Amino acid sequence: MHEVISEQQIVPQTPDDELQIILEKQRIERDWWLGVSRMESLADIERQVTEGRAVRVPDEGTGYKISPGVKQEFRVLENNTETLLEEIARRWIQVLRERKIKTDGAFLRITSLARTIQYQQELIEQGYPAAEESTHTKLGAFDILISW
C-alpha cells in the first residue's frame, strides 16, 4: 500500500495494526535513548564525531553499502550503533553462506543514518512515516533496504 506524492516519489503507507506494533516498539526504543541529545544542526553531528561519541560510517563495509542518496554529512552513527550495523551485516552474510546462498553482490543497502531535527521534520511534512522523536536524530538508528 502506498501514496503517490509526485510522479517520482512514492511514500509507503502502513496498515493500522502494523502501525500500533511499530509505535509500541518505538516507545521502548525512545525510553532506551532517553536523556541523549537530539541533533539540531550539522554542527551538533560534527561535534559528536570530534568528541569521539560517534563515527563516520564508511560508504561500504562487509555486507552493506550506504545508498548514494545519503549525504556525506549524514553518514554518521553513535559508536555502539555503528558496531550494531557492522554486526547485523556480518551476520546476514554469514547466514546466507550457511544456507549455501551466493553472496557475491549481496549487501544490505543503508538508506538513512543520522538526521537533524529539521531534516526529520521535512520527512514528516513530505508524508514519510517518520517519527517526531526518532533516534535518527540521536545518531542511534539506520534504515536497511535489502538489495541483490
XYZ file of C-alpha atoms in Angstrom:
148
model
C 0.000 0.000 0.000
C 1.383 3.424 -0.893
C 0.525 7.029 -1.620
C 1.855 8.797 -4.711
C 3.215 12.232 -3.712
C 4.526 13.041 -7.180
C 5.331 11.086 -10.314
C 8.828 10.342 -8.988
C 8.049 9.827 -5.299
C 6.038 7.024 -3.715
C 5.548 7.088 0.060
C 4.643 3.774 1.724
C 1.515 3.645 3.902
C 1.479 1.442 6.995
C -1.668 -0.536 7.952
C -3.113 0.479 11.355
C -2.438 -2.861 13.102
C 1.195 -2.820 11.969
C 1.480 0.845 12.941
C 0.401 0.043 16.520
C 3.140 -2.589 16.815
C 5.689 -0.125 15.437
C 4.577 2.584 17.855
C 4.978 0.251 20.847
C 8.463 -0.757 19.728
C 9.241 2.911 19.154
C 8.213 3.666 22.755
C 10.682 1.060 24.023
C 13.405 2.483 21.787
C 12.605 6.061 22.865
C 12.885 5.060 26.537
C 16.275 3.451 25.841
C 17.603 6.703 24.327
C 16.008 8.963 26.945
C 18.433 11.669 28.000
C 20.509 11.596 24.807
C 20.504 14.937 22.999
C 18.911 15.293 19.573
C 20.979 16.754 16.741
C 19.682 20.240 15.994
C 22.306 21.014 13.358
C 25.103 19.558 11.263
C 27.487 21.198 13.747
C 25.961 19.037 16.506
C 26.614 15.906 14.435
C 30.181 17.002 13.728
C 30.749 17.709 17.437
C 29.717 14.137 18.304
C 32.334 12.819 15.858
C 35.027 15.220 17.095
C 34.343 14.300 20.732
C 34.526 10.560 19.928
C 30.885 9.674 20.680
C 30.091 8.984 17.021
C 31.879 7.837 13.883
C 31.636 8.414 10.163
C 30.293 5.273 8.543
C 32.298 4.041 5.530
C 30.477 4.052 2.188
C 30.808 0.270 2.104
C 31.519 -2.446 4.647
C 31.257 -6.220 4.830
C 27.685 -6.923 3.761
C 26.449 -3.344 3.449
C 26.627 -0.252 1.259
C 25.422 3.267 2.011
C 22.864 4.431 -0.530
C 24.298 7.099 -2.856
C 21.378 9.369 -1.920
C 22.602 9.704 1.685
C 24.543 12.953 2.027
C 28.075 12.618 3.416
C 27.290 14.797 6.440
C 24.562 12.341 7.490
C 26.744 9.208 7.208
C 27.341 9.196 10.952
C 26.256 6.896 13.794
C 26.780 6.752 17.539
C 29.655 4.335 18.245
C 27.601 1.378 19.506
C 25.045 1.834 16.736
C 27.786 1.689 14.110
C 29.049 -1.536 15.709
C 25.493 -2.893 15.542
C 25.291 -2.052 11.817
C 28.535 -3.920 11.150
C 27.387 -6.917 13.199
C 23.978 -7.143 11.502
C 25.568 -7.010 8.045
C 28.258 -9.561 9.001
C 25.700 -11.988 10.427
C 23.415 -11.556 7.425
C 26.237 -12.548 5.058
C 27.142 -15.445 7.376
C 23.562 -16.775 7.325
C 23.434 -16.544 3.535
C 26.670 -18.519 3.275
C 25.455 -21.145 5.779
C 22.388 -21.605 3.585
C 24.649 -22.011 0.547
C 23.335 -18.779 -0.995
C 25.841 -16.941 -3.156
C 26.877 -13.687 -1.508
C 28.651 -12.151 -4.490
C 26.915 -8.822 -4.954
C 24.642 -9.355 -1.936
C 24.506 -6.478 0.511
C 22.230 -4.546 2.793
C 21.534 -1.076 1.397
C 21.632 1.519 4.188
C 19.219 4.249 3.151
C 19.371 6.555 6.164
C 21.567 7.193 9.191
C 21.943 10.463 11.118
C 19.329 13.192 10.786
C 18.950 16.664 12.197
C 15.658 17.635 13.820
C 14.926 19.854 10.809
C 15.554 17.057 8.310
C 13.341 14.714 10.347
C 10.561 17.308 10.274
C 10.954 17.714 6.496
C 10.456 13.959 6.044
C 7.286 14.086 8.137
C 5.960 17.057 6.158
C 6.632 15.180 2.898
C 4.425 12.342 4.125
C 7.072 9.775 5.070
C 6.248 7.555 8.061
C 8.905 9.265 10.173
C 8.589 9.658 13.951
C 8.775 13.045 15.666
C 11.166 11.669 18.312
C 13.262 9.476 16.017
C 16.534 8.024 17.260
C 17.957 9.001 13.870
C 18.244 12.475 15.437
C 20.282 10.953 18.273
C 22.605 9.107 15.852
C 21.136 5.835 17.090
C 19.278 4.467 14.069
C 19.759 3.362 10.480
C 17.370 2.111 7.825
C 18.036 -1.029 5.789
C 16.845 -1.999 2.321
C 17.891 -5.461 1.139
C 19.452 -5.373 -2.335
C 20.814 -8.164 -4.530
